[in-house]
Tab-separated table of C-alpha atoms and ligand atoms in Angstrom:
chain	number	residue	atom	x	y	z
A	14	UNK	CA	-29.310	0.988	0.386
A	15	UNK	CA	-29.060	-0.781	-2.954
A	16	UNK	CA	-25.670	-2.487	-2.998
A	17	UNK	CA	-23.909	-5.387	-4.637
A	18	UNK	CA	-23.189	-6.991	-1.278
A	19	UNK	CA	-23.018	-10.713	-1.897
A	20	UNK	CA	-20.679	-12.456	0.498
A	21	UNK	CA	-21.504	-16.155	0.353
A	22	UNK	CA	-20.054	-19.374	1.659
A	23	UNK	CA	-16.911	-20.378	-0.195
A	24	UNK	CA	-16.429	-16.904	-1.606
A	25	UNK	CA	-13.245	-14.847	-1.249
A	26	UNK	CA	-13.324	-11.059	-0.973
A	27	UNK	CA	-9.984	-9.441	-1.621
A	28	UNK	CA	-10.278	-6.225	0.379
A	29	UNK	CA	-8.035	-3.172	0.576
A	30	UNK	CA	-7.750	-1.906	4.152
A	31	UNK	CA	-6.289	1.499	3.274
A	32	UNK	CA	-3.037	2.945	4.589
A	33	UNK	CA	-3.631	3.118	8.336
A	34	UNK	CA	-6.381	5.435	9.551
A	35	UNK	CA	-9.234	2.934	10.082
A	36	UNK	CA	-11.783	5.514	8.950
A	37	UNK	CA	-10.333	5.246	5.448
A	38	UNK	CA	-11.731	1.733	5.074
A	39	UNK	CA	-14.546	1.593	2.487
A	40	UNK	CA	-18.102	0.917	3.656
A	41	UNK	CA	-18.065	-2.271	1.599
A	42	UNK	CA	-14.791	-3.390	3.170
A	43	UNK	CA	-16.243	-2.779	6.624
A	44	UNK	CA	-19.368	-4.837	5.906
A	45	UNK	CA	-17.312	-7.702	4.535
A	46	UNK	CA	-14.946	-7.754	7.509
A	47	UNK	CA	-17.889	-7.774	9.925
A	48	UNK	CA	-19.486	-10.639	8.019
A	49	UNK	CA	-16.385	-12.806	7.455
A	50	UNK	CA	-15.783	-16.291	8.892
A	51	UNK	CA	-12.071	-16.047	8.157
A	52	UNK	CA	-9.856	-12.986	7.816
A	53	UNK	CA	-6.409	-13.542	6.309
A	54	UNK	CA	-4.344	-10.399	6.767
A	55	UNK	CA	-0.958	-8.798	6.181
A	56	UNK	CA	1.435	-6.856	8.356
A	57	UNK	CA	0.307	-3.413	7.246
A	58	UNK	CA	-3.343	-3.845	8.252
A	59	UNK	CA	-3.973	-1.737	11.342
A	60	UNK	CA	-5.138	-3.315	14.598
A	61	UNK	CA	-8.167	-1.011	14.671
A	62	UNK	CA	-9.388	-2.547	11.433
A	63	UNK	CA	-8.810	-6.119	12.603
A	64	UNK	CA	-10.848	-5.302	15.696
A	65	UNK	CA	-13.893	-4.765	13.452
A	66	UNK	CA	-14.129	-8.491	12.682
A	67	UNK	CA	-16.708	-10.714	14.308
A	68	UNK	CA	-15.579	-12.220	17.651
A	69	UNK	CA	-15.974	-15.702	16.197
A	70	UNK	CA	-13.989	-15.026	13.053
A	71	UNK	CA	-10.767	-16.920	12.540
A	72	UNK	CA	-7.954	-14.373	12.184
A	73	UNK	CA	-4.891	-15.583	10.286
A	74	UNK	CA	-1.746	-13.473	10.027
A	75	UNK	CA	0.349	-14.106	6.916
A	76	UNK	CA	2.702	-11.105	7.071
A	77	UNK	CA	6.350	-11.189	8.001
A	78	UNK	CA	7.073	-13.554	10.865
A	79	UNK	CA	9.260	-12.933	13.889
A	80	UNK	CA	12.291	-14.135	11.966
A	81	UNK	CA	11.407	-11.514	9.308
A	82	UNK	CA	10.675	-14.151	6.693
A	83	UNK	CA	7.491	-13.707	4.727
A	84	UNK	CA	5.004	-16.523	4.452
A	85	UNK	CA	5.684	-17.896	0.949
A	86	UNK	CA	3.118	-16.685	-1.559
A	87	UNK	CA	2.160	-20.266	-2.454
A	88	UNK	CA	1.323	-20.985	1.161
A	89	UNK	CA	-1.011	-17.978	1.221
A	90	UNK	CA	-2.608	-19.033	-2.052
A	91	UNK	CA	-3.171	-22.567	-0.680
A	92	UNK	CA	-4.675	-21.179	2.516
A	93	UNK	CA	-7.178	-19.055	0.586
A	94	UNK	CA	-8.179	-22.054	-1.498
A	95	UNK	CA	-8.466	-24.320	1.550
A	96	UNK	CA	-10.656	-21.936	3.563
A	97	UNK	CA	-12.904	-21.216	0.598
A	98	UNK	CA	-13.275	-24.931	-0.163
A	99	UNK	CA	-14.386	-25.445	3.441
A	100	UNK	CA	-17.352	-23.223	2.585
A	101	UNK	CA	-16.258	-20.303	4.717
A	102	UNK	CA	-16.753	-16.636	3.900
A	103	UNK	CA	-13.196	-15.463	3.435
A	104	UNK	CA	-11.836	-11.934	3.547
A	105	UNK	CA	-8.295	-11.511	2.283
A	106	UNK	CA	-7.275	-8.194	3.786
A	107	UNK	CA	-4.341	-6.191	2.485
A	108	UNK	CA	-2.879	-2.799	3.323
A	109	UNK	CA	-3.718	0.013	0.926
A	110	UNK	CA	-5.152	-1.208	-2.357
A	111	UNK	CA	-4.814	-4.912	-3.195
A	112	UNK	CA	-3.909	-4.265	-6.822
A	113	UNK	CA	-1.118	-1.775	-6.163
A	114	UNK	CA	2.094	-3.561	-5.233
A	115	UNK	CA	-0.087	-5.968	-3.285
A	116	UNK	CA	0.235	-9.255	-5.173
A	117	UNK	CA	-3.548	-9.339	-5.293
A	118	UNK	CA	-3.432	-10.489	-8.883
A	119	UNK	CA	-1.317	-13.540	-8.063
A	120	UNK	CA	-3.704	-14.681	-5.347
A	121	UNK	CA	-6.723	-14.336	-7.609
A	122	UNK	CA	-5.025	-16.384	-10.312
A	123	UNK	CA	-4.699	-19.211	-7.785
A	124	UNK	CA	-8.438	-18.951	-7.044
A	125	UNK	CA	-9.338	-19.010	-10.726
A	126	UNK	CA	-7.412	-22.264	-11.111
A	127	UNK	CA	-9.630	-23.868	-8.472
A	128	UNK	CA	-12.874	-22.288	-9.724
A	129	UNK	CA	-13.334	-20.314	-6.525
A	130	UNK	CA	-15.518	-17.220	-6.795
A	131	UNK	CA	-14.105	-13.913	-5.651
A	132	UNK	CA	-14.508	-10.159	-5.730
A	133	UNK	CA	-12.104	-7.254	-5.308
A	134	UNK	CA	-12.782	-4.269	-3.065
A	135	UNK	CA	-10.353	-1.417	-3.648
A	136	UNK	CA	-8.678	0.425	-0.836
A	137	UNK	CA	-7.055	3.817	-0.473
A	138	UNK	CA	-3.526	3.217	-1.682
A	139	UNK	CA	-0.627	4.664	0.318
A	140	UNK	CA	0.180	7.157	-2.449
A	141	UNK	CA	-3.293	8.673	-2.143
A	142	UNK	CA	-3.694	8.376	1.631
A	143	UNK	CA	-0.253	9.422	2.806
A	144	UNK	CA	-0.007	12.408	0.459
A	145	UNK	CA	-3.517	13.605	1.339
A	146	UNK	CA	-2.631	13.566	5.032
A	147	UNK	CA	0.707	15.234	4.262
A	148	UNK	CA	-0.900	18.075	2.303
A	149	UNK	CA	0.919	17.088	-0.905
A	150	UNK	CA	-1.394	17.056	-3.948
A	151	UNK	CA	-0.048	14.463	-6.385
A	152	UNK	CA	-1.026	16.652	-9.319
A	153	UNK	CA	-1.390	20.415	-9.368
A	154	UNK	CA	-1.801	22.656	-12.380
A	155	UNK	CA	1.305	24.651	-11.470
A	156	UNK	CA	3.479	21.625	-10.645
A	157	UNK	CA	2.711	18.264	-12.223
A	158	UNK	CA	0.348	17.045	-14.918
A	159	UNK	CA	0.825	13.361	-14.206
A	160	UNK	CA	1.865	10.967	-11.477
A	161	UNK	CA	3.655	7.632	-11.566
A	162	UNK	CA	3.705	4.923	-8.904
A	163	UNK	CA	7.006	3.045	-8.900
A	164	UNK	CA	8.343	0.162	-6.850
A	165	UNK	CA	11.654	0.857	-5.128
A	166	UNK	CA	12.040	-2.836	-4.508
A	167	UNK	CA	14.042	-3.900	-7.521
A	168	UNK	CA	16.053	-7.097	-7.566
A	169	UNK	CA	19.267	-5.606	-8.867
A	170	UNK	CA	20.164	-1.972	-8.949
A	171	UNK	CA	17.978	-0.212	-11.446
A	172	UNK	CA	16.809	-3.401	-13.098
A	173	UNK	CA	13.430	-3.217	-14.753
A	174	UNK	CA	12.956	0.517	-14.304
A	175	UNK	CA	13.349	3.007	-17.121
A	176	UNK	CA	15.109	5.728	-15.137
A	177	UNK	CA	15.585	8.003	-18.132
A	178	UNK	CA	11.881	8.002	-18.806
A	179	UNK	CA	11.058	8.665	-15.128
A	180	UNK	CA	13.648	11.426	-14.819
A	181	UNK	CA	12.369	13.205	-17.905
A	182	UNK	CA	8.654	12.682	-17.351
A	183	UNK	CA	7.776	15.868	-15.439
A	184	UNK	CA	5.535	13.598	-13.373
A	185	UNK	CA	5.249	13.427	-9.648
A	186	UNK	CA	7.037	10.164	-8.808
A	187	UNK	CA	5.867	8.072	-5.882
A	188	UNK	CA	8.136	5.254	-4.751
A	189	UNK	CA	6.702	2.417	-2.683
A	190	UNK	CA	9.107	0.147	-0.756
A	191	UNK	CA	11.912	2.579	-1.518
A	192	UNK	CA	13.516	3.228	1.873
A	193	UNK	CA	16.438	0.840	1.511
A	194	UNK	CA	17.041	1.841	-2.097
A	195	UNK	CA	16.668	5.586	-1.544
A	196	UNK	CA	20.320	6.295	-2.389
A	197	UNK	CA	20.125	4.478	-5.677
A	198	UNK	CA	16.738	6.045	-6.478
A	199	UNK	CA	18.158	9.562	-6.174
A	200	UNK	CA	21.407	8.626	-7.966
A	201	UNK	CA	19.545	7.057	-10.864
A	202	UNK	CA	17.154	10.002	-11.238
A	203	UNK	CA	19.916	12.614	-11.038
A	204	UNK	CA	22.259	10.794	-13.403
A	205	UNK	CA	19.393	10.565	-15.879
A	206	UNK	CA	18.824	14.293	-15.873
A	207	UNK	CA	16.518	15.175	-12.976
A	208	UNK	CA	17.720	18.292	-11.137
A	209	UNK	CA	19.433	17.399	-7.853
A	210	UNK	CA	17.484	20.234	-6.222
A	211	UNK	CA	14.090	18.764	-7.162
A	212	UNK	CA	12.014	18.737	-3.973
A	213	UNK	CA	11.188	15.386	-2.418
A	214	UNK	CA	9.306	14.180	0.636
A	215	UNK	CA	9.429	11.078	2.749
A	216	UNK	CA	6.163	10.251	4.484
A	217	UNK	CA	6.524	7.850	7.387
A	218	UNK	CA	3.454	5.942	8.655
A	219	UNK	CA	1.107	7.959	6.474
A	220	UNK	CA	-2.426	8.595	7.844
A	221	UNK	CA	-1.523	7.137	11.229
A	222	UNK	CA	-1.509	9.318	14.311
A	223	UNK	CA	2.293	9.240	14.391
A	224	UNK	CA	2.712	10.186	10.720
A	225	UNK	CA	5.867	12.210	9.979
A	226	UNK	CA	6.711	14.137	6.826
A	227	UNK	CA	10.245	15.224	5.926
A	228	UNK	CA	10.906	17.482	2.926
A	229	UNK	CA	14.243	18.291	1.293
A	230	UNK	CA	15.888	18.117	-2.133
A	231	UNK	CA	16.475	14.953	-4.141
A	232	UNK	CA	20.231	14.872	-3.421
A	233	UNK	CA	19.338	14.606	0.295
A	234	UNK	CA	16.867	11.765	-0.153
A	235	UNK	CA	19.058	9.082	1.417
A	236	UNK	CA	19.598	11.257	4.508
A	237	UNK	CA	15.854	11.807	4.843
A	238	UNK	CA	15.193	8.111	4.410
A	239	UNK	CA	17.726	7.198	7.100
A	240	UNK	CA	15.644	9.155	9.613
A	241	UNK	CA	12.403	7.214	9.182
A	242	UNK	CA	11.014	3.749	9.735
A	243	UNK	CA	8.900	1.552	7.516
A	244	UNK	CA	6.300	1.944	6.141
A	245	UNK	CA	7.318	5.064	4.306
A	246	UNK	CA	6.622	6.534	0.928
A	247	UNK	CA	8.963	8.672	-1.187
A	248	UNK	CA	7.489	11.490	-3.264
A	249	UNK	CA	9.697	13.229	-5.825
A	250	UNK	CA	8.543	16.410	-7.537
A	251	UNK	CA	7.894	20.071	-6.844
A	252	UNK	CA	4.471	19.250	-5.316
A	253	UNK	CA	6.452	18.150	-2.225
A	254	UNK	CA	6.995	21.806	-1.273
A	255	UNK	CA	3.230	22.276	-0.896
A	256	UNK	CA	3.458	20.309	2.344
A	257	UNK	CA	4.794	23.452	4.016
A	258	UNK	CA	1.644	25.357	3.025
A	259	UNK	CA	-1.037	22.666	3.094
A	260	UNK	CA	-0.090	20.488	6.057
A	261	UNK	CA	-3.394	20.170	7.926
A	262	UNK	CA	-2.834	16.972	9.871
A	263	UNK	CA	-0.491	18.466	12.449
A	264	UNK	CA	-2.388	21.715	12.917
B	316	SAH	N1	-0.899	-2.307	-1.453
B	316	SAH	C1	-0.257	-1.243	-0.699
B	316	SAH	C2	1.225	-1.173	-0.926
B	316	SAH	C3	1.981	-2.383	-0.437
B	316	SAH	S1	3.702	-2.242	-0.708
B	316	SAH	C4	-0.929	0.075	-1.049
B	316	SAH	O1	-1.727	0.147	-1.990
B	316	SAH	O2	-0.673	1.059	-0.356
B	316	SAH	C5	4.247	-1.639	0.856
B	316	SAH	C6	4.749	-0.211	0.724
B	316	SAH	O3	3.649	0.698	0.691
B	316	SAH	C7	5.600	0.260	1.892
B	316	SAH	O4	6.937	-0.127	1.733
B	316	SAH	C8	5.449	1.764	1.779
B	316	SAH	O5	6.280	2.287	0.782
B	316	SAH	C9	4.007	1.901	1.305
B	316	SAH	N2	3.089	2.150	2.429
B	316	SAH	C10	2.091	1.364	2.837
B	316	SAH	N3	1.418	1.932	3.859
B	316	SAH	C11	2.021	3.122	4.087
B	316	SAH	C12	1.795	4.176	4.998
B	316	SAH	N4	0.814	4.133	5.909
B	316	SAH	N5	2.614	5.262	4.938
B	316	SAH	C13	3.601	5.331	4.038
B	316	SAH	N6	3.869	4.363	3.141
B	316	SAH	C14	3.089	3.273	3.164
């Protein structure tokens, strides 16, 4: 196989682990994990994927701690730099895709500052993985001609998001990190002109064995969201109704 595989000492591979099902890991991601001296990973990386690492690899968890506080981003950046400078082969493993709401860019900027070489290996992002396993095509000629990925994690209500443009876009809207803000997401969309009866889905633990999919209308979004646990994805748009026809995962 002719590949670009080139994991050397002092090199950092930023790898997307996909949304949960370990078989959704890329072949390149798998080879890098098996070859790594150090694996620095987040909360959303599944145990089955971590188990693929070499027995001698140092495994460092940098997700939320028991007290629910995240490891500060600077601490993670410093750790990556430190391990790379020790001449280790480092895999920085993140759930989904590292460049989609994954702060992958910030970590790479820290490496650039220290002249550390790196590569990026994409992963299946939750929007692709969870909707595939829910039987919800993000685009469909009869439903939506575009799709937008939006963070639901906004500092103040609505800040930084152009709700009018989202509400009037005719796109399928996918909200990451939106569970806690689900009420304000639906309020903002409806008050900016999106029909309250627009279908929406909440996909809990997408691609995992215990995945659950709930479908209702946008005005019921907060009720749907209150019934699920993190991680969950919110999909707004008429494609959500296709779940009823195309659900294959629970057959
Ligand atoms: N980089 C990741 C996203 C990290 S942000 C990616 O590309 O997927 C974390 C958010 O992603 C969660 O709050 C949730 O909204 C979503 N998410 C991640 N994994 C998920 C899963 N298995 N099922 C549903 N949503 C998921």
